[in-house]
């Protein structure tokens, strides 16, 4: 089982997204996928946009030191929160401040997890600083940040790697599946849930 | 930051940089590993223990990573390397 890590609101402050329905859906989806994650041969696990750090702390603990777990976030407050949450849960997590995954070595990522800024907003909102806006502001169709990542995936991911991502229906998951299909990834939906006005899904992409 | 993490980092996204790997590390502490790979590295337990210690136990709290081609420095603060680039560097 994938235990939900503890976190302290004091570690988050006002600039870090507080764990919410989408966070817990992602944790539940990864728990459902746990046999695959533990049984797999992942050596490098990366969570992009780790925020409060619950997800990467949970995965790191579940893998029990079998993989090197790295969290990347552009928001410096989120980097510190991830570090604090990892320490609180005695989880080994390395934290890097960066823009998407441009600083990572090609072909190295075996397992990638991304709860992206998927909310439909004005494009300008994405670039209004590196604070909490980065956790939700997705621009047109909520796609502007994730769309920057997709073309980098074939370069970044290892052979037979796997990628989990949270989306809402406004992001047009079927179009994303087609896009990723063209990039060599097979898509499926691991879990769906309705939370308020958001119809959330966790998509899974396996490199063919 | 553990030194194993450094093994996965590159500055290749900098304008004019081709490989950007491996990044140089600027820190006070220098490892206890031999300069060249020893012959029986796969079975020499003493050597493997030292490698494990340097890669997974030594924690870099403050220091710098340096692009091998451009000399651009990436600061490590409280164990977190800042790999963000400015707009004019990409």
mmCIF file of C-alpha atoms in Angstrom:
data_model
loop_
_atom_site.group_PDB
_atom_site.id
_atom_site.type_symbol
_atom_site.label_atom_id
_atom_site.label_comp_id
_atom_site.label_asym_id
_atom_site.label_seq_id
_atom_site.Cartn_x
_atom_site.Cartn_y
_atom_site.Cartn_z
ATOM 1 C CA UNK A 1 0.000 0.000 0.000
ATOM 2 C CA UNK A 2 1.043 3.567 -0.647
ATOM 3 C CA UNK A 3 0.743 5.356 2.677
ATOM 4 C CA UNK A 4 -0.284 9.004 2.475
ATOM 5 C CA UNK A 5 2.631 10.993 3.894
ATOM 6 C CA UNK A 6 2.269 13.535 6.665
ATOM 7 C CA UNK A 7 2.694 17.193 5.884
ATOM 8 C CA UNK A 8 2.725 20.422 7.851
ATOM 9 C CA UNK A 9 0.966 23.529 6.641
ATOM 10 C CA UNK A 10 3.767 25.553 8.228
ATOM 11 C CA UNK A 11 6.189 23.967 5.751
ATOM 12 C CA UNK A 12 4.066 25.082 2.812
ATOM 13 C CA UNK A 13 3.319 28.739 3.501
ATOM 14 C CA UNK A 14 1.187 30.772 1.130
ATOM 15 C CA UNK A 15 3.232 30.127 -1.985
ATOM 16 C CA UNK A 16 2.804 26.350 -2.164
ATOM 17 C CA UNK A 17 -0.264 24.493 -3.417
ATOM 18 C CA UNK A 18 -1.937 22.684 -0.558
ATOM 19 C CA UNK A 19 -2.538 18.970 -1.181
ATOM 20 C CA UNK A 20 -6.043 18.674 -2.625
ATOM 21 C CA UNK A 21 -8.369 16.297 -4.507
ATOM 22 C CA UNK A 22 -6.036 16.073 -7.489
ATOM 23 C CA UNK A 23 -3.095 15.198 -5.216
ATOM 24 C CA UNK A 24 -5.073 12.425 -3.552
ATOM 25 C CA UNK A 25 -6.350 11.058 -6.857
ATOM 26 C CA UNK A 26 -2.753 10.817 -8.058
ATOM 27 C CA UNK A 27 -1.723 9.035 -4.830
ATOM 28 C CA UNK A 28 -4.645 6.596 -5.230
ATOM 29 C CA UNK A 29 -3.779 5.947 -8.878
ATOM 30 C CA UNK A 30 -0.133 5.295 -8.020
ATOM 31 C CA UNK A 31 -1.225 2.952 -5.241
ATOM 32 C CA UNK A 32 -3.282 1.005 -7.783
ATOM 33 C CA UNK A 33 -0.173 0.860 -9.983
ATOM 34 C CA UNK A 34 2.139 -0.064 -7.123
ATOM 35 C CA UNK A 35 2.819 -3.685 -8.144
ATOM 36 C CA UNK A 36 4.087 -2.359 -11.464
ATOM 37 C CA UNK A 37 6.161 0.376 -9.820
ATOM 38 C CA UNK A 38 7.759 -1.890 -7.239
ATOM 39 C CA UNK A 39 8.204 -4.808 -9.627
ATOM 40 C CA UNK A 40 9.669 -2.556 -12.311
ATOM 41 C CA UNK A 41 13.319 -1.818 -12.663
ATOM 42 C CA UNK A 42 13.071 1.967 -12.241
ATOM 43 C CA UNK A 43 16.392 3.420 -11.217
ATOM 44 C CA UNK A 44 15.575 7.087 -11.668
ATOM 45 C CA UNK A 45 12.158 8.346 -10.579
ATOM 46 C CA UNK A 46 11.315 11.997 -11.196
ATOM 47 C CA UNK A 47 8.339 14.019 -10.068
ATOM 48 C CA UNK A 48 7.893 17.273 -11.931
ATOM 49 C CA UNK A 49 6.063 20.023 -10.059
ATOM 50 C CA UNK A 50 6.336 18.307 -6.700
ATOM 51 C CA UNK A 51 4.710 21.176 -4.753
ATOM 52 C CA UNK A 52 4.201 20.125 -1.140
ATOM 53 C CA UNK A 53 6.086 16.900 -1.909
ATOM 54 C CA UNK A 54 3.516 14.316 -0.822
ATOM 55 C CA UNK A 55 3.583 12.254 -3.988
ATOM 56 C CA UNK A 56 7.337 11.857 -4.370
ATOM 57 C CA UNK A 57 7.702 11.204 -0.618
ATOM 58 C CA UNK A 58 5.078 8.449 -0.847
ATOM 59 C CA UNK A 59 6.680 6.886 -3.926
ATOM 60 C CA UNK A 60 10.171 7.070 -2.457
ATOM 61 C CA UNK A 61 8.995 5.266 0.664
ATOM 62 C CA UNK A 62 7.093 2.656 -1.326
ATOM 63 C CA UNK A 63 10.159 1.886 -3.441
ATOM 64 C CA UNK A 64 12.247 1.550 -0.258
ATOM 65 C CA UNK A 65 15.433 2.975 -1.627
ATOM 66 C CA UNK A 66 15.281 0.849 -4.778
ATOM 67 C CA UNK A 67 15.332 3.931 -6.995
ATOM 68 C CA UNK A 68 16.839 7.395 -6.896
ATOM 69 C CA UNK A 69 13.912 9.779 -6.371
ATOM 70 C CA UNK A 70 14.205 13.350 -7.651
ATOM 71 C CA UNK A 71 11.678 16.194 -7.352
ATOM 72 C CA UNK A 72 11.801 19.200 -9.670
ATOM 73 C CA UNK A 73 9.859 22.417 -9.142
ATOM 74 C CA UNK A 74 10.233 25.933 -10.492
ATOM 75 C CA UNK A 75 8.826 27.499 -7.312
ATOM 76 C CA UNK A 76 11.564 27.870 -4.658
ATOM 77 C CA UNK A 77 8.993 27.670 -1.852
ATOM 78 C CA UNK A 78 7.741 24.361 -3.285
ATOM 79 C CA UNK A 79 11.336 23.058 -3.426
ATOM 80 C CA UNK A 80 11.758 23.796 0.284
ATOM 81 C CA UNK A 81 8.316 22.315 1.090
ATOM 82 C CA UNK A 82 9.163 19.096 -0.776
ATOM 83 C CA UNK A 83 12.424 18.840 1.135
ATOM 84 C CA UNK A 84 10.606 19.388 4.457
ATOM 85 C CA UNK A 85 7.861 16.852 3.673
ATOM 86 C CA UNK A 86 10.447 14.260 2.631
ATOM 87 C CA UNK A 87 12.352 14.796 5.884
ATOM 88 C CA UNK A 88 9.141 14.620 7.932
ATOM 89 C CA UNK A 89 8.363 11.223 6.398
ATOM 90 C CA UNK A 90 11.928 9.948 6.452
ATOM 91 C CA UNK A 91 11.819 9.624 2.653
ATOM 92 C CA UNK A 92 14.903 9.971 0.472
ATOM 93 C CA UNK A 93 14.067 12.656 -2.065
ATOM 94 C CA UNK A 94 16.453 14.894 -3.961
ATOM 95 C CA UNK A 95 15.125 18.344 -4.852
ATOM 96 C CA UNK A 96 16.115 20.478 -7.831
ATOM 97 C CA UNK A 97 14.820 23.898 -8.833
ATOM 98 C CA UNK A 98 14.333 23.964 -12.572
ATOM 99 C CA UNK A 99 12.074 24.760 -15.510
ATOM 100 C CA UNK A 100 10.394 21.530 -16.633
ATOM 101 C CA UNK A 101 13.128 18.886 -17.060
ATOM 102 C CA UNK A 102 15.584 20.788 -19.234
ATOM 103 C CA UNK A 103 18.447 20.205 -16.742
ATOM 104 C CA UNK A 104 18.186 16.403 -16.775
ATOM 105 C CA UNK A 105 20.428 14.014 -18.649
ATOM 106 C CA UNK A 106 18.826 12.542 -21.799
ATOM 107 C CA UNK A 107 17.460 9.003 -21.608
ATOM 108 C CA UNK A 108 17.717 8.726 -17.830
ATOM 109 C CA UNK A 109 14.149 8.866 -16.476
ATOM 110 C CA UNK A 110 12.511 5.480 -15.882
ATOM 111 C CA UNK A 111 9.409 6.733 -14.100
ATOM 112 C CA UNK A 112 8.007 10.253 -14.448
ATOM 113 C CA UNK A 113 5.119 11.694 -12.431
ATOM 114 C CA UNK A 114 3.521 15.061 -13.251
ATOM 115 C CA UNK A 115 0.540 16.779 -11.664
ATOM 116 C CA UNK A 116 0.722 19.745 -14.018
ATOM 117 C CA UNK A 117 -0.779 23.210 -13.878
ATOM 118 C CA UNK A 118 -3.888 22.097 -15.770
ATOM 119 C CA UNK A 119 -6.350 24.902 -14.960
ATOM 120 C CA UNK A 120 -7.613 26.945 -17.915
ATOM 121 C CA UNK A 121 -6.334 30.494 -17.319
ATOM 122 C CA UNK A 122 -5.140 33.503 -19.233
ATOM 123 C CA UNK A 123 -1.684 32.768 -20.646
ATOM 124 C CA UNK A 124 -0.152 35.687 -18.743
ATOM 125 C CA UNK A 125 -1.016 34.085 -15.431
ATOM 126 C CA UNK A 126 1.575 31.337 -16.005
ATOM 127 C CA UNK A 127 4.398 33.842 -16.052
ATOM 128 C CA UNK A 128 3.342 36.088 -13.161
ATOM 129 C CA UNK A 129 6.302 35.066 -11.035
ATOM 130 C CA UNK A 130 7.464 31.671 -9.788
ATOM 131 C CA UNK A 131 4.980 31.362 -6.921
ATOM 132 C CA UNK A 132 1.755 29.420 -6.466
ATOM 133 C CA UNK A 133 0.531 30.505 -9.931
ATOM 134 C CA UNK A 134 2.944 27.909 -11.340
ATOM 135 C CA UNK A 135 1.037 25.151 -9.569
ATOM 136 C CA UNK A 136 -2.271 25.715 -11.383
ATOM 137 C CA UNK A 137 -2.074 28.227 -14.266
ATOM 138 C CA UNK A 138 -2.190 26.234 -17.485
ATOM 139 C CA UNK A 139 -3.086 28.933 -19.990
ATOM 140 C CA UNK A 140 -5.277 28.098 -22.989
ATOM 141 C CA UNK A 141 -7.151 24.782 -22.482
ATOM 142 C CA UNK A 142 -4.854 24.334 -19.456
ATOM 143 C CA UNK A 143 -2.364 22.889 -21.900
ATOM 144 C CA UNK A 144 0.363 25.477 -22.280
ATOM 145 C CA UNK A 145 2.799 24.072 -19.702
ATOM 146 C CA UNK A 146 2.281 20.372 -20.409
ATOM 147 C CA UNK A 147 2.494 21.018 -24.155
ATOM 148 C CA UNK A 148 6.010 22.368 -23.625
ATOM 149 C CA UNK A 149 7.010 19.128 -21.893
ATOM 150 C CA UNK A 150 5.616 16.587 -24.382
ATOM 151 C CA UNK A 151 8.128 17.109 -27.237
ATOM 152 C CA UNK A 152 10.994 16.672 -24.728
ATOM 153 C CA UNK A 153 9.788 13.254 -23.538
ATOM 154 C CA UNK A 154 11.363 11.050 -26.233
ATOM 155 C CA UNK A 155 14.737 12.603 -25.392
ATOM 156 C CA UNK A 156 14.338 12.462 -21.602
ATOM 157 C CA UNK A 157 12.747 9.068 -21.001
ATOM 158 C CA UNK A 158 14.555 5.723 -20.963
ATOM 159 C CA UNK A 159 13.462 2.708 -23.007
ATOM 160 C CA UNK A 160 10.285 1.074 -21.618
ATOM 161 C CA UNK A 161 9.794 3.991 -19.232
ATOM 162 C CA UNK A 162 6.465 5.060 -17.819
ATOM 163 C CA UNK A 163 4.845 8.457 -17.244
ATOM 164 C CA UNK A 164 1.798 9.317 -15.092
ATOM 165 C CA UNK A 165 0.010 12.654 -15.435
ATOM 166 C CA UNK A 166 -3.098 14.283 -13.980
ATOM 167 C CA UNK A 167 -5.467 15.978 -16.449
ATOM 168 C CA UNK A 168 -8.955 17.489 -16.488
ATOM 169 C CA UNK A 169 -11.422 17.045 -19.331
ATOM 170 C CA UNK A 170 -10.785 20.618 -20.544
ATOM 171 C CA UNK A 171 -7.218 19.546 -21.375
ATOM 172 C CA UNK A 172 -8.703 17.190 -24.009
ATOM 173 C CA UNK A 173 -7.170 13.897 -22.857
ATOM 174 C CA UNK A 174 -7.920 12.135 -26.149
ATOM 175 C CA UNK A 175 -5.923 14.689 -28.067
ATOM 176 C CA UNK A 176 -3.079 14.288 -25.541
ATOM 177 C CA UNK A 177 -3.209 10.511 -26.055
ATOM 178 C CA UNK A 178 -2.900 11.033 -29.818
ATOM 179 C CA UNK A 179 -0.015 13.483 -29.380
ATOM 180 C CA UNK A 180 1.873 11.120 -27.090
ATOM 181 C CA UNK A 181 1.071 8.248 -29.427
ATOM 182 C CA UNK A 182 2.916 10.070 -32.202
ATOM 183 C CA UNK A 183 5.859 10.436 -29.806
ATOM 184 C CA UNK A 184 5.948 6.663 -29.162
ATOM 185 C CA UNK A 185 3.921 6.301 -25.964
ATOM 186 C CA UNK A 186 0.868 4.089 -25.427
ATOM 187 C CA UNK A 187 -1.822 5.818 -23.342
ATOM 188 C CA UNK A 188 -4.413 4.604 -20.896
ATOM 189 C CA UNK A 189 -6.505 6.096 -18.098
ATOM 190 C CA UNK A 190 -5.671 4.662 -14.667
ATOM 191 C CA UNK A 191 -8.315 6.439 -12.615
ATOM 192 C CA UNK A 192 -11.056 9.063 -12.952
ATOM 193 C CA UNK A 193 -12.792 11.139 -10.305
ATOM 194 C CA UNK A 194 -15.071 14.121 -10.134
ATOM 195 C CA UNK A 195 -14.038 16.817 -7.655
ATOM 196 C CA UNK A 196 -16.298 19.869 -7.604
ATOM 197 C CA UNK A 197 -16.270 21.274 -11.120
ATOM 198 C CA UNK A 198 -13.149 19.325 -12.113
ATOM 199 C CA UNK A 199 -13.405 16.017 -13.931
ATOM 200 C CA UNK A 200 -9.994 14.601 -13.146
ATOM 201 C CA UNK A 201 -8.158 11.681 -14.721
ATOM 202 C CA UNK A 202 -4.761 10.129 -14.179
ATOM 203 C CA UNK A 203 -3.299 9.153 -17.530
ATOM 204 C CA UNK A 204 -0.533 6.629 -17.971
ATOM 205 C CA UNK A 205 1.898 6.625 -20.885
ATOM 206 C CA UNK A 206 4.166 3.668 -21.529
ATOM 207 C CA UNK A 207 7.043 4.016 -23.944
ATOM 208 C CA UNK A 208 6.791 1.437 -26.688
ATOM 209 C CA UNK B 1 22.038 17.170 -2.862
ATOM 210 C CA UNK B 2 23.597 13.721 -3.110
ATOM 211 C CA UNK B 3 26.404 13.361 -5.624
ATOM 212 C CA UNK B 4 24.429 10.716 -7.527
ATOM 213 C CA UNK B 5 21.971 13.484 -8.464
ATOM 214 C CA UNK B 6 24.816 15.442 -10.046
ATOM 215 C CA UNK B 7 25.313 12.469 -12.384
ATOM 216 C CA UNK B 8 21.885 13.193 -13.904
ATOM 217 C CA UNK B 9 22.291 16.955 -14.371
ATOM 218 C CA UNK B 10 23.348 18.787 -17.517
ATOM 219 C CA UNK B 11 23.654 22.375 -18.718
ATOM 220 C CA UNK B 12 22.958 21.416 -22.341
ATOM 221 C CA UNK B 13 19.999 23.816 -22.558
ATOM 222 C CA UNK B 14 22.336 26.815 -22.320
ATOM 223 C CA UNK B 15 22.664 28.666 -25.595
ATOM 224 C CA UNK B 16 25.892 27.626 -27.333
ATOM 225 C CA UNK B 17 26.499 24.596 -25.095
ATOM 226 C CA UNK B 18 26.599 21.225 -26.854
ATOM 227 C CA UNK B 19 26.970 18.549 -24.187
ATOM 228 C CA UNK B 20 27.073 20.374 -20.844
ATOM 229 C CA UNK B 21 28.070 17.188 -19.045
ATOM 230 C CA UNK B 22 29.406 16.348 -16.560
ATOM 231 C CA UNK B 23 29.012 19.537 -14.551
ATOM 232 C CA UNK B 24 31.960 20.449 -12.368
ATOM 233 C CA UNK B 25 31.371 20.513 -8.635
ATOM 234 C CA UNK B 26 32.766 23.252 -6.442
ATOM 235 C CA UNK B 27 32.764 22.333 -2.771
ATOM 236 C CA UNK B 28 35.153 22.089 0.104
ATOM 237 C CA UNK B 29 34.990 18.349 0.589
ATOM 238 C CA UNK B 30 36.806 16.176 -1.927
ATOM 239 C CA UNK B 31 36.024 12.462 -2.125
ATOM 240 C CA UNK B 32 38.199 9.618 -0.961
ATOM 241 C CA UNK B 33 38.083 7.745 -4.237
ATOM 242 C CA UNK B 34 41.150 6.831 -6.290
ATOM 243 C CA UNK B 35 41.782 9.067 -9.303
ATOM 244 C CA UNK B 36 41.440 6.198 -11.780
ATOM 245 C CA UNK B 37 39.075 3.230 -11.781
ATOM 246 C CA UNK B 38 40.711 0.276 -10.049
ATOM 247 C CA UNK B 39 40.943 -3.088 -11.792
ATOM 248 C CA UNK B 40 38.699 -5.169 -9.531
ATOM 249 C CA UNK B 41 36.095 -2.433 -9.018
ATOM 250 C CA UNK B 42 33.190 -4.873 -9.292
ATOM 251 C CA UNK B 43 34.342 -7.140 -6.466
ATOM 252 C CA UNK B 44 36.473 -4.898 -4.250
ATOM 253 C CA UNK B 45 34.141 -4.400 -1.320
ATOM 254 C CA UNK B 46 36.216 -1.668 0.269
ATOM 255 C CA UNK B 47 36.116 0.344 -2.969
ATOM 256 C CA UNK B 48 32.374 -0.250 -3.453
ATOM 257 C CA UNK B 49 31.660 0.937 0.076
ATOM 258 C CA UNK B 50 33.581 4.137 -0.635
ATOM 259 C CA UNK B 51 31.636 4.665 -3.892
ATOM 260 C CA UNK B 52 28.346 4.130 -2.073
ATOM 261 C CA UNK B 53 29.384 6.584 0.625
ATOM 262 C CA UNK B 54 30.410 9.296 -1.849
ATOM 263 C CA UNK B 55 27.384 8.886 -4.146
ATOM 264 C CA UNK B 56 24.584 8.309 -1.669
ATOM 265 C CA UNK B 57 25.655 9.461 1.771
ATOM 266 C CA UNK B 58 27.665 12.620 1.192
ATOM 267 C CA UNK B 59 25.197 15.490 1.098
ATOM 268 C CA UNK B 60 26.149 18.764 -0.594
ATOM 269 C CA UNK B 61 24.444 21.541 1.356
ATOM 270 C CA UNK B 62 26.050 24.582 -0.237
ATOM 271 C CA UNK B 63 28.258 24.761 -3.293
ATOM 272 C CA UNK B 64 28.186 25.228 -7.016
ATOM 273 C CA UNK B 65 27.738 23.202 -10.150
ATOM 274 C CA UNK B 66 29.651 24.632 -13.088
ATOM 275 C CA UNK B 67 28.963 24.155 -16.806
ATOM 276 C CA UNK B 68 32.078 22.509 -18.287
ATOM 277 C CA UNK B 69 31.797 24.520 -21.517
ATOM 278 C CA UNK B 70 30.555 27.981 -20.601
ATOM 279 C CA UNK B 71 31.596 28.246 -16.960
ATOM 280 C CA UNK B 72 28.020 29.213 -16.002
ATOM 281 C CA UNK B 73 27.554 28.549 -12.292
ATOM 282 C CA UNK B 74 24.499 26.920 -10.742
ATOM 283 C CA UNK B 75 24.344 27.574 -6.999
ATOM 284 C CA UNK B 76 23.423 24.846 -4.516
ATOM 285 C CA UNK B 77 21.659 26.365 -1.501
ATOM 286 C CA UNK B 78 20.386 24.340 1.464
ATOM 287 C CA UNK B 79 20.909 21.201 -0.598
ATOM 288 C CA UNK B 80 18.863 22.427 -3.591
ATOM 289 C CA UNK B 81 20.663 23.128 -6.868
ATOM 290 C CA UNK B 82 19.112 25.996 -8.823
ATOM 291 C CA UNK B 83 19.201 24.951 -12.475
ATOM 292 C CA UNK B 84 16.916 27.736 -13.745
ATOM 293 C CA UNK B 85 18.218 29.662 -16.732
ATOM 294 C CA UNK B 86 17.525 33.266 -17.624
ATOM 295 C CA UNK B 87 15.532 33.915 -20.773
ATOM 296 C CA UNK B 88 18.571 35.273 -22.612
ATOM 297 C CA UNK B 89 20.571 32.124 -21.845
ATOM 298 C CA UNK B 90 18.278 29.647 -23.582
#
